[in-house]
Coordinates of C-alpha atoms in Angstrom, one line a residue:
Chain A
M24 CA 0.0 0.0 0.0
N25 CA 1.4 3.4 -1.1
V26 CA 0.4 5.4 1.9
D27 CA 3.2 6.3 4.3
V28 CA 4.8 9.1 6.3
L29 CA 5.6 11.0 3.1
S30 CA 1.9 10.9 2.2
L31 CA 1.0 12.1 5.7
A32 CA 3.6 15.0 5.5
I33 CA 2.2 16.2 2.2
F34 CA -1.3 15.9 3.6
I35 CA -0.5 18.0 6.6
I36 CA 1.4 20.7 4.6
L37 CA -1.4 21.1 2.1
F38 CA -3.9 21.2 5.0
A39 CA -1.9 24.1 6.5
I40 CA -2.1 26.0 3.2
F41 CA -5.8 25.3 3.0
A42 CA -6.4 26.6 6.5
F43 CA -4.3 29.7 5.7
L44 CA -6.5 30.4 2.7
G45 CA -9.6 30.0 4.8
F46 CA -8.4 32.6 7.2
Y47 CA -7.0 34.8 4.5
G48 CA -10.4 34.9 2.9
S49 CA -11.6 37.4 5.5
K50 CA -9.0 39.9 4.2
W51 CA -9.6 39.2 0.6
R52 CA -11.9 41.7 -1.1
K53 CA -12.5 43.2 2.3
G54 CA -16.1 43.8 3.4
D55 CA -17.8 44.4 6.7
L56 CA -18.1 40.9 8.0
N57 CA -20.4 42.1 10.7
K58 CA -23.2 42.3 8.1
L59 CA -25.0 39.1 7.2
D60 CA -24.9 39.5 3.4
E61 CA -21.1 40.3 3.6
W62 CA -20.4 37.2 5.8
G63 CA -23.0 34.9 4.2
L64 CA -23.1 36.0 0.5
G65 CA -19.5 37.1 0.0
G66 CA -20.9 40.7 -0.5
R67 CA -22.5 39.5 -3.7
R68 CA -19.4 40.2 -5.7
L69 CA -18.4 36.9 -7.2
G70 CA -17.6 36.7 -11.0
W71 CA -18.5 33.8 -13.2
L72 CA -15.4 31.8 -12.7
L73 CA -15.7 32.1 -8.9
V74 CA -19.4 31.2 -9.2
W75 CA -18.4 28.2 -11.2
F76 CA -15.9 27.2 -8.5
L77 CA -18.2 27.9 -5.6
M78 CA -21.1 26.0 -7.1
G79 CA -18.8 23.3 -8.2
A80 CA -17.7 23.0 -4.5
D81 CA -21.3 22.4 -3.7
L82 CA -21.6 19.6 -6.2
Y83 CA -18.2 18.1 -5.9
T84 CA -18.5 16.9 -2.3
A85 CA -18.2 13.6 -0.5
Y86 CA -21.3 12.7 -2.4
T87 CA -19.1 12.5 -5.5
F88 CA -15.9 11.1 -4.0
I89 CA -17.4 8.6 -1.6
A90 CA -21.2 8.0 -1.9
V91 CA -21.7 7.6 -5.6
P92 CA -18.6 5.4 -6.1
E93 CA -19.7 3.3 -3.1
L94 CA -23.1 2.8 -4.7
E95 CA -21.5 1.8 -8.0
F96 CA -19.2 -0.6 -6.2
T97 CA -21.9 -2.3 -4.2
K98 CA -24.9 -2.1 -6.6
G99 CA -23.5 -1.7 -10.1
A100 CA -25.0 0.4 -13.0
I101 CA -27.7 2.0 -10.8
G102 CA -24.9 4.2 -9.4
Y103 CA -24.7 6.0 -12.8
F104 CA -28.1 7.7 -12.1
A105 CA -25.8 10.5 -10.8
V106 CA -24.8 11.3 -14.4
P107 CA -28.3 12.2 -15.7
Y108 CA -28.8 13.9 -12.3
V109 CA -26.0 16.3 -13.0
A110 CA -27.0 16.8 -16.6
L111 CA -30.6 17.7 -15.6
T112 CA -29.7 19.8 -12.6
F113 CA -28.2 22.7 -14.4
P114 CA -31.0 23.4 -16.9
I115 CA -33.4 23.4 -13.9
A116 CA -31.0 25.9 -12.2
L117 CA -30.9 28.0 -15.3
L118 CA -34.7 28.2 -15.4
T119 CA -35.0 29.2 -11.7
M120 CA -31.9 30.8 -10.3
P121 CA -31.7 33.8 -12.7
R122 CA -35.2 34.8 -11.6
L123 CA -34.5 34.3 -7.9
W124 CA -31.2 36.3 -8.3
T125 CA -33.0 39.2 -10.0
V126 CA -35.9 39.4 -7.6
S127 CA -33.5 39.1 -4.6
R128 CA -31.4 42.0 -6.0
N129 CA -34.5 44.1 -6.6
K130 CA -36.1 43.4 -3.2
G131 CA -33.0 42.8 -1.0
Y132 CA -33.7 39.2 -0.3
I133 CA -30.9 37.0 1.2
T134 CA -32.7 33.7 1.3
A135 CA -35.4 31.9 -0.7
A136 CA -37.7 32.0 2.4
D137 CA -37.5 35.9 2.1
F138 CA -38.9 35.6 -1.4
V139 CA -41.6 33.0 -0.4
K140 CA -42.8 35.3 2.4
D141 CA -43.3 38.2 0.1
R142 CA -44.7 36.2 -2.8
F143 CA -47.3 34.4 -0.9
G144 CA -47.8 36.8 2.0
S145 CA -47.4 34.0 4.6
K146 CA -45.1 34.1 7.5
T147 CA -45.9 30.5 8.4
L148 CA -45.0 29.3 5.0
S149 CA -41.7 31.2 5.0
I150 CA -40.8 29.8 8.4
A151 CA -41.6 26.3 7.2
V152 CA -39.5 26.8 4.1
A153 CA -36.6 27.9 6.2
I154 CA -36.8 25.1 8.7
V155 CA -37.2 22.4 6.0
G156 CA -34.2 23.8 4.2
A157 CA -32.0 23.8 7.3
V158 CA -33.1 20.3 8.4
A159 CA -32.5 18.9 4.9
E160 CA -28.9 20.1 5.1
L161 CA -28.2 18.0 8.2
P162 CA -27.9 14.6 6.5
Y163 CA -26.0 16.2 3.6
I164 CA -23.5 17.7 6.1
A165 CA -23.4 14.3 7.8
L166 CA -22.4 12.7 4.5
Q167 CA -19.5 15.1 4.3
I168 CA -18.3 13.9 7.6
L169 CA -18.5 10.2 6.5
G170 CA -16.4 11.1 3.5
M171 CA -13.7 12.6 5.6
E172 CA -13.8 9.6 7.8
A173 CA -13.3 7.3 4.8
V174 CA -10.0 9.1 4.0
L175 CA -8.8 9.0 7.5
I176 CA -9.5 5.2 7.7
V177 CA -7.2 4.4 4.8
L178 CA -4.6 7.0 5.9
F179 CA -4.4 5.4 9.4
I180 CA -4.2 1.8 8.0
G181 CA -1.4 2.9 5.7
L182 CA 0.5 4.4 8.6
G183 CA 0.1 1.2 10.5
L184 CA -2.1 2.9 13.1
P185 CA -5.2 1.3 14.5
A186 CA -8.2 2.6 12.7
T187 CA -10.4 2.4 15.8
K188 CA -13.6 4.3 16.5
L189 CA -11.7 6.4 19.1
T190 CA -8.8 7.5 16.9
L191 CA -11.1 8.3 14.0
D192 CA -13.5 10.3 16.2
I193 CA -10.7 12.3 17.7
S194 CA -9.2 13.3 14.3
L195 CA -12.6 14.2 13.0
L196 CA -13.2 16.4 15.9
V197 CA -9.8 18.2 15.3
A198 CA -10.7 18.8 11.6
F199 CA -14.1 20.1 12.6
I200 CA -12.7 22.6 15.1
I201 CA -10.4 24.0 12.4
L202 CA -13.3 24.1 10.0
A203 CA -15.6 25.8 12.5
A204 CA -12.9 28.4 13.3
F205 CA -12.3 29.4 9.8
T206 CA -16.0 29.4 8.8
F207 CA -16.6 31.6 11.8
T208 CA -14.0 34.2 10.9
S209 CA -14.2 34.2 7.1
G210 CA -17.7 33.3 6.1
L211 CA -18.4 32.5 2.5
R212 CA -15.2 34.2 1.3
G213 CA -13.0 31.8 3.2
A214 CA -15.0 28.8 1.8
T215 CA -14.7 30.1 -1.8
L216 CA -11.0 30.7 -1.7
S217 CA -10.3 27.4 -0.1
G218 CA -12.8 25.8 -2.5
V219 CA -10.7 26.8 -5.5
F220 CA -7.7 25.2 -3.9
K221 CA -9.7 22.0 -3.2
D222 CA -11.0 21.8 -6.7
I223 CA -7.6 22.1 -8.3
L224 CA -6.3 19.2 -6.1
I225 CA -9.4 17.2 -7.0
W226 CA -9.1 17.7 -10.8
I227 CA -5.4 16.6 -10.6
T228 CA -6.5 13.5 -8.6
V229 CA -9.3 12.5 -10.9
L230 CA -7.6 13.0 -14.2
A231 CA -4.3 11.4 -13.2
T232 CA -6.0 8.4 -11.7
I233 CA -8.5 7.8 -14.4
I234 CA -5.7 7.7 -17.0
A235 CA -3.2 5.7 -14.9
V236 CA -5.4 3.0 -13.5
P237 CA -7.1 1.6 -16.6
I238 CA -3.7 1.5 -18.3
S239 CA -2.1 -0.4 -15.5
I240 CA -4.8 -3.0 -15.3
G241 CA -5.2 -3.3 -19.1
G242 CA -8.4 -1.4 -19.8
F243 CA -11.9 -1.2 -18.3
S244 CA -12.9 -4.4 -19.9
H245 CA -10.6 -6.2 -17.5
A246 CA -12.4 -4.8 -14.4
F247 CA -15.8 -5.6 -15.9
T248 CA -14.7 -9.2 -16.6
D249 CA -13.5 -9.6 -13.0
I250 CA -16.9 -8.5 -11.7
G251 CA -18.7 -10.9 -14.0
K252 CA -22.1 -9.6 -13.3
V253 CA -24.4 -8.1 -16.0
S254 CA -25.9 -5.6 -13.5
Y255 CA -22.6 -3.8 -13.6
Q256 CA -22.4 -3.6 -17.4
Q257 CA -25.9 -2.2 -17.9
L258 CA -29.0 -1.4 -16.0
P259 CA -31.3 -4.4 -15.1
P260 CA -34.7 -3.4 -16.8
T261 CA -36.5 -3.7 -13.5
L262 CA -34.4 -0.9 -12.1
I263 CA -35.1 1.6 -14.9
P264 CA -38.0 3.4 -13.0
Y265 CA -35.7 3.7 -9.9
F266 CA -32.8 5.0 -11.9
W267 CA -35.0 7.5 -13.7
T268 CA -36.8 8.9 -10.6
L269 CA -33.5 9.0 -8.6
A270 CA -32.0 11.2 -11.4
L271 CA -35.0 13.4 -11.8
G272 CA -35.7 13.8 -8.1
S273 CA -32.1 14.6 -7.3
A274 CA -31.9 17.1 -10.1
M275 CA -35.0 18.9 -8.9
A276 CA -33.7 18.9 -5.4
L277 CA -30.2 20.4 -5.7
Y278 CA -31.1 24.0 -6.3
L279 CA -33.6 24.0 -3.5
Y280 CA -30.9 23.4 -0.9
P281 CA -30.0 26.6 0.9
H282 CA -26.3 26.2 0.1
A283 CA -27.0 26.1 -3.7
I284 CA -29.3 29.1 -3.5
N285 CA -26.7 30.9 -1.4
G286 CA -24.1 30.2 -4.0
S287 CA -26.3 31.5 -6.8
L288 CA -27.2 34.7 -5.0
S289 CA -23.6 35.5 -4.3
S290 CA -23.0 36.1 -8.1
Q291 CA -22.1 39.6 -9.1
D292 CA -24.6 39.8 -11.9
K293 CA -27.1 37.6 -13.7
D294 CA -25.1 36.9 -16.8
K295 CA -22.2 35.7 -14.8
L296 CA -24.5 33.5 -12.8
K297 CA -25.9 32.0 -16.1
I298 CA -22.5 31.4 -17.7
G299 CA -21.0 29.9 -14.5
T300 CA -24.1 27.6 -14.1
S301 CA -24.2 26.5 -17.7
L302 CA -20.5 25.3 -17.5
L303 CA -21.1 23.3 -14.4
P304 CA -21.9 20.0 -16.1
I305 CA -18.1 19.9 -16.9
Y306 CA -17.8 18.9 -13.2
G307 CA -20.2 16.1 -14.0
I308 CA -17.6 14.6 -16.3
G309 CA -15.3 14.3 -13.2
L310 CA -18.2 12.7 -11.3
A311 CA -18.8 10.2 -14.1
L312 CA -15.1 9.2 -14.1
L313 CA -14.9 9.0 -10.3
T314 CA -18.0 6.7 -10.2
L315 CA -16.1 4.3 -12.5
F316 CA -13.5 3.9 -9.6
G317 CA -16.3 1.6 -8.2
V318 CA -15.8 -0.7 -11.2
L319 CA -12.0 -0.4 -11.6
I320 CA -11.4 -1.5 -8.0
F321 CA -12.6 -5.0 -8.8
A322 CA -9.4 -5.5 -10.8
I323 CA -7.1 -4.7 -7.9
K324 CA -7.6 -7.4 -5.2
P325 CA -6.0 -5.8 -2.1
A326 CA -7.9 -2.5 -2.8
Y327 CA -11.1 -4.5 -3.3
N328 CA -10.6 -6.2 0.0
L329 CA -10.1 -2.9 1.8
A330 CA -13.2 -1.5 0.2
V331 CA -15.3 -4.5 1.1
K332 CA -14.2 -4.3 4.7
F333 CA -15.9 -0.9 5.1
N334 CA -19.0 -1.8 2.9
G335 CA -17.7 0.3 0.0
L336 CA -17.2 3.5 1.9
T337 CA -13.5 3.5 1.3
T338 CA -13.7 2.6 -2.4
V339 CA -12.0 5.7 -3.8
P340 CA -9.2 6.1 -1.2
A341 CA -8.5 2.3 -1.3
L342 CA -8.1 2.3 -5.0
L343 CA -5.8 5.3 -4.8
A344 CA -3.8 3.7 -2.0
Y345 CA -3.0 0.6 -4.1
T346 CA -2.4 2.2 -7.5
M347 CA -0.9 5.7 -7.1
P348 CA 2.5 6.7 -5.7
N349 CA 2.8 7.7 -2.0
W350 CA 3.4 11.5 -2.6
F351 CA 0.4 11.6 -5.0
N352 CA -1.8 10.0 -2.3
G353 CA -0.9 12.8 0.1
I354 CA -2.4 15.3 -2.4
A355 CA -5.3 13.1 -3.4
F356 CA -6.4 12.3 0.2
L357 CA -6.2 15.9 1.2
G358 CA -8.3 16.8 -1.8
I359 CA -11.0 14.3 -0.8
F360 CA -10.8 15.3 2.8
I361 CA -11.3 19.0 2.3
G362 CA -13.8 18.0 -0.4
G363 CA -16.0 17.2 2.6
L364 CA -14.9 20.1 4.8
V365 CA -15.6 22.9 2.4
P366 CA -19.1 21.9 1.4
A367 CA -19.9 21.2 5.0
A368 CA -18.8 24.8 5.8
I369 CA -20.9 26.2 2.9
M370 CA -24.0 24.2 4.0
A371 CA -23.7 25.3 7.6
I372 CA -23.4 28.9 6.6
A373 CA -26.5 28.7 4.4
S374 CA -28.5 27.0 7.1
A375 CA -27.5 29.5 9.6
N376 CA -28.5 32.4 7.3
L377 CA -31.9 30.8 7.0
I378 CA -32.5 30.2 10.6
V379 CA -31.5 33.7 11.7
R380 CA -33.3 35.6 9.0
N381 CA -36.4 33.6 8.6
V382 CA -37.0 32.0 11.9
V383 CA -35.3 33.9 14.8
K384 CA -35.9 37.4 13.4
E385 CA -39.6 36.7 13.1
F386 CA -39.8 36.5 16.8
Y387 CA -36.9 38.7 18.1
N388 CA -35.5 42.0 16.9
L389 CA -31.8 41.8 16.0
T390 CA -29.3 44.5 15.1
P391 CA -27.4 43.8 11.8
K392 CA -24.4 43.0 14.0
G393 CA -26.4 40.7 16.3
E394 CA -27.8 39.0 13.2
A395 CA -24.3 38.2 11.8
T396 CA -23.0 37.0 15.2
L397 CA -25.9 34.7 15.8
A398 CA -25.5 33.2 12.3
K399 CA -21.9 32.5 13.0
W400 CA -22.7 30.7 16.2
I401 CA -25.6 28.8 14.7
S402 CA -23.4 27.6 11.8
T403 CA -20.9 26.3 14.3
A404 CA -23.6 24.5 16.3
F405 CA -25.0 23.1 13.1
K406 CA -21.8 21.2 12.2
F407 CA -21.9 19.4 15.5
V408 CA -25.5 18.5 15.2
A409 CA -24.7 16.9 11.9
L410 CA -21.8 15.1 13.5
A411 CA -24.2 13.7 16.1
F412 CA -26.5 12.7 13.2
I413 CA -24.0 10.1 12.1
F414 CA -23.8 8.6 15.6
F415 CA -27.5 8.3 16.1
V416 CA -29.1 7.6 12.8
P417 CA -28.2 4.0 11.8
L418 CA -27.4 3.9 8.1
S419 CA -26.1 1.2 5.9
F420 CA -25.0 3.3 2.9
A421 CA -23.6 6.8 2.6
I422 CA -25.7 7.9 -0.4
G423 CA -28.8 7.3 1.7
L424 CA -27.9 10.4 3.6
Q425 CA -28.0 12.7 0.6
L426 CA -31.2 11.0 -0.8
L427 CA -32.9 11.4 2.6
G428 CA -32.0 15.1 2.4
G429 CA -33.6 15.0 -1.0
I430 CA -36.9 13.7 0.2
I431 CA -37.1 16.5 2.7
I432 CA -35.9 19.4 0.5
L433 CA -38.1 18.5 -2.5
Q434 CA -41.1 19.6 -0.4
V435 CA -40.2 23.3 -0.8
L436 CA -40.2 22.9 -4.6
P437 CA -43.8 24.2 -5.1
S438 CA -43.2 27.3 -2.9
I439 CA -39.8 28.2 -4.5
Y440 CA -39.6 27.0 -8.1
L441 CA -43.3 27.3 -8.9
G442 CA -43.4 30.6 -6.9
L443 CA -40.8 32.0 -9.3
F444 CA -43.3 31.6 -12.2
T445 CA -46.7 32.1 -10.6
N446 CA -48.4 33.7 -7.7
K447 CA -51.6 31.8 -8.3
L448 CA -50.9 29.3 -5.5
E449 CA -52.4 29.9 -2.0
G450 CA -50.0 30.2 1.0
K451 CA -51.9 28.0 3.4
S452 CA -52.3 25.3 0.7
L453 CA -48.6 25.4 0.0
F454 CA -47.9 25.0 3.7
A455 CA -50.4 22.0 3.9
G456 CA -48.6 20.6 0.8
I457 CA -45.2 20.7 2.7
L458 CA -46.7 18.9 5.7
F459 CA -48.4 16.2 3.6
G460 CA -45.2 15.8 1.5
L461 CA -43.0 15.5 4.6
G462 CA -45.5 13.2 6.3
S463 CA -45.8 10.8 3.3
G464 CA -42.1 10.9 2.6
I465 CA -41.1 10.0 6.1
Y466 CA -43.9 7.4 6.4
L467 CA -42.9 5.7 3.1
T468 CA -39.3 5.7 4.2
L469 CA -40.1 4.0 7.4
V470 CA -42.4 1.4 5.7
A471 CA -39.8 0.7 3.0
N472 CA -37.2 0.0 5.7
R473 CA -39.6 -1.9 8.0
F474 CA -39.2 0.8 10.7
S475 CA -35.5 0.1 11.3
G476 CA -32.2 1.5 10.1
V477 CA -32.4 3.3 6.7
S478 CA -31.1 1.0 4.0
T479 CA -33.3 2.1 1.1
V480 CA -35.1 5.2 -0.2
A481 CA -37.1 3.2 -2.9
Y482 CA -40.7 2.3 -2.5
N483 CA -42.2 -0.6 -4.4
T484 CA -45.1 0.6 -6.5
P485 CA -47.1 -1.1 -9.3
L486 CA -44.7 0.8 -11.7
G487 CA -41.6 -0.7 -10.0
L488 CA -39.3 0.8 -7.5
I489 CA -39.6 4.5 -7.3
Y490 CA -37.6 7.1 -5.3
I491 CA -39.7 8.2 -2.4
G492 CA -38.8 11.8 -2.9
V493 CA -40.7 11.9 -6.1
I494 CA -43.8 10.2 -4.6
A495 CA -43.8 12.6 -1.7
L496 CA -43.4 15.6 -4.0
T497 CA -46.4 14.3 -6.0
V498 CA -48.5 14.2 -2.8
N499 CA -47.3 17.7 -1.9
L500 CA -48.2 19.1 -5.4
T501 CA -51.7 17.5 -5.3
V502 CA -52.4 19.0 -1.9
S503 CA -51.1 22.4 -2.9
V504 CA -53.2 22.6 -6.0
L505 CA -56.4 21.1 -4.5
G506 CA -56.1 23.5 -1.5
T507 CA -55.7 26.5 -3.9
L508 CA -58.8 25.4 -5.8
I509 CA -60.8 25.3 -2.6
A510 CA -59.4 28.7 -1.5
L511 CA -60.4 30.1 -4.9
A512 CA -63.9 28.7 -4.6
L513 CA -64.1 30.4 -1.1
G514 CA -63.2 33.7 -2.6
W515 CA -59.4 33.9 -2.2
R516 CA -57.6 35.8 -5.0
P517 CA -53.8 36.0 -5.7
K518 CA -52.1 39.3 -4.8
E519 CA -49.5 40.7 -7.1
T520 CA -46.8 41.6 -4.5
I521 CA -44.0 41.0 -7.1
K522 CA -44.3 42.3 -10.6
E523 CA -43.2 40.1 -13.5
E524 CA -40.5 42.6 -14.5
E525 CA -39.0 42.5 -11.1
L526 CA -38.2 38.8 -11.7
I527 CA -36.5 39.5 -15.0
K528 CA -34.8 42.9 -14.8
V529 CA -32.7 44.7 -12.2
T530 CA -34.9 47.8 -11.8
H531 CA -32.6 50.1 -10.0
Chain B
M7 CA -44.9 33.2 -20.5
S8 CA -43.7 35.2 -23.4
N9 CA -40.0 35.3 -22.5
H10 CA -37.9 33.6 -25.1
Y11 CA -35.0 32.7 -22.8
Y12 CA -37.2 30.7 -20.4
V13 CA -39.1 29.0 -23.2
A14 CA -35.9 28.0 -24.9
M15 CA -34.3 26.7 -21.6
F16 CA -37.4 24.7 -20.8
I17 CA -37.3 23.0 -24.3
G18 CA -33.5 22.5 -23.7
A19 CA -34.3 20.8 -20.3
I20 CA -36.9 18.5 -22.0
I21 CA -34.4 17.5 -24.7
I22 CA -31.8 16.6 -22.1
L23 CA -34.4 14.6 -20.2
I24 CA -35.4 12.7 -23.3
V25 CA -31.7 12.0 -24.2
Y26 CA -31.3 10.3 -20.8
S27 CA -34.7 8.5 -21.0
L28 CA -34.0 6.6 -24.2
F29 CA -33.2 3.4 -22.3
P30 CA -33.7 1.0 -25.2
L31 CA -31.1 3.0 -27.1
Y32 CA -28.4 3.2 -24.5
N33 CA -29.0 0.6 -21.9
K34 CA -26.7 -2.0 -23.6
V35 CA -23.1 -3.2 -23.5
N36 CA -22.0 -2.8 -27.1
P37 CA -20.4 -0.9 -28.8
Q38 CA -17.7 -0.4 -26.2
L39 CA -15.2 2.4 -25.9
L40 CA -11.8 1.6 -24.3
G41 CA -13.5 -1.4 -22.7
L42 CA -16.3 0.8 -21.3
P43 CA -19.9 -0.5 -22.0
F44 CA -22.1 1.7 -24.2
F45 CA -24.4 2.4 -21.1
Y46 CA -21.5 4.3 -19.5
W47 CA -19.9 6.2 -22.3
Y48 CA -23.1 7.3 -23.9
Q49 CA -24.0 9.1 -20.6
I50 CA -20.6 10.7 -20.4
V51 CA -20.8 12.0 -24.0
M52 CA -24.3 13.3 -23.4
L53 CA -23.0 15.5 -20.5
G54 CA -20.9 17.3 -23.1
F55 CA -24.0 17.6 -25.3
S56 CA -26.1 19.0 -22.4
T57 CA -23.5 21.6 -21.6
I58 CA -23.5 22.8 -25.2
I59 CA -27.3 23.1 -25.2
S60 CA -27.3 25.2 -22.0
L61 CA -24.4 27.3 -23.0
V62 CA -25.7 28.1 -26.4
I63 CA -29.1 29.2 -25.0
V64 CA -27.4 31.3 -22.3
L65 CA -25.1 33.1 -24.8
L66 CA -27.6 33.6 -27.7
I67 CA -30.9 34.3 -26.0
K68 CA -31.0 37.3 -23.8
E69 CA -33.7 37.5 -21.2
E70 CA -34.6 41.2 -21.5
R71 CA -35.7 40.6 -25.1
G72 CA -39.4 40.2 -25.2
V73 CA -40.0 41.9 -21.9
K74 CA -42.4 44.8 -21.8
A75 CA -40.7 47.1 -19.4

């Protein structure tokens, strides 16, 4: 195994540079960090390349390095649903985010819940949207922690250290304190700057490995032959509905997450946001290649054994450890490690923004400074809640965390995406839709897992296995529309609080 | 909705959805590329196609056109 003291030394040196960049972020393009939109939206001054990097940091997370390759490794071709997911996500973002960006600039919104409150005139609805957004981030942040853990496991084994629960927990805690400290001081600026650094390391890792490994094992066909199962070469026809709904559900979900919306709103202008977003599928090519690590590993027996030992969680670091040189693994492991840290920071910042602006402020008056301070503390607390999530929610597969988050976050789709195109939905009905959507989503998840640890997010319907997020969203939409029809019959009429041109043009 | 940009992007999204819904076309092993089954490399190539569709719409169709201000 090519993981040794040199790998560790490079890992630590690069981590120091990373931490420096995080702290330096507070001095970069200086703004008043005691204001929430300075701390949380980078002062809305990011150009298209930085938008691209920042949004890429949202997408290129432990989900990409750890969860999807794990799914490919354990279940085969179904893991490739992540590719159409990426392909579909960005057209959906390009339909919705420019409108949200514009109306936010015109009206001074910082979060999607700000918009929802104005659009539908309902405080209850905006509080619900904020809470759903923040809660949905928890399992997503937890997934990042699992990803960091996967790297540490392989690093420890390579160094001959015992990879016990105690040693892993301690190192995770140290990493988290550093993360919390730099998020606290630098906000989104720190995360963006260190995100660029992280992405460069990751691109180097992915491209070098995907060229070197297939050559060294004599082509992909070798790995596929070693697996010997058809379900890895193509999708079993019975899994097509599941594959399709996973891709579609995930694609609709991504830009509902507070961190993705936050990233979009931090763009300097709308054209930069659009260009940055339309180029994001390029990241998807990296994801598609990384997913194939879950196949390649079958051709390298010791790496395969190491991955099996941890149920596939360690697929990518194990493959690297047995195929690439020791110095390279120092770089690659750090890339994957901070690939979990940076998104976790961005997600925690976004959740904190939401809770402060749209929940706490509804009940207490806060000064701008008090607002920013509280958000910093909440973002810190959030990371530790997510850490606790891993310890208390029994899970048998990493991607389940992200897909659980998807079931939750999809419930705000009618209020946000549809709200960007129409005001002809009634606030209370949308709220009822969220409740029914969440209720059915959670209930179906419990039933599908027979009320024990979460091992699947699929529900068996007459049409075949379907992603529960899509079913729950259908329930939600039905309730929202029926409720609106009843309200209309009772004399409710939509109010035009936001003009169409305010969604399209910066008016001042 | 009379805004050309959103109409075009919606059509673009539908095209991309269709491209990835043609299972009888791409859910097969052959022809392979570098030992990779067709199922995999078709999806990777279509990522490039999807990027081009979005980018072309973004660059060519401006939102303000067709807005009565």
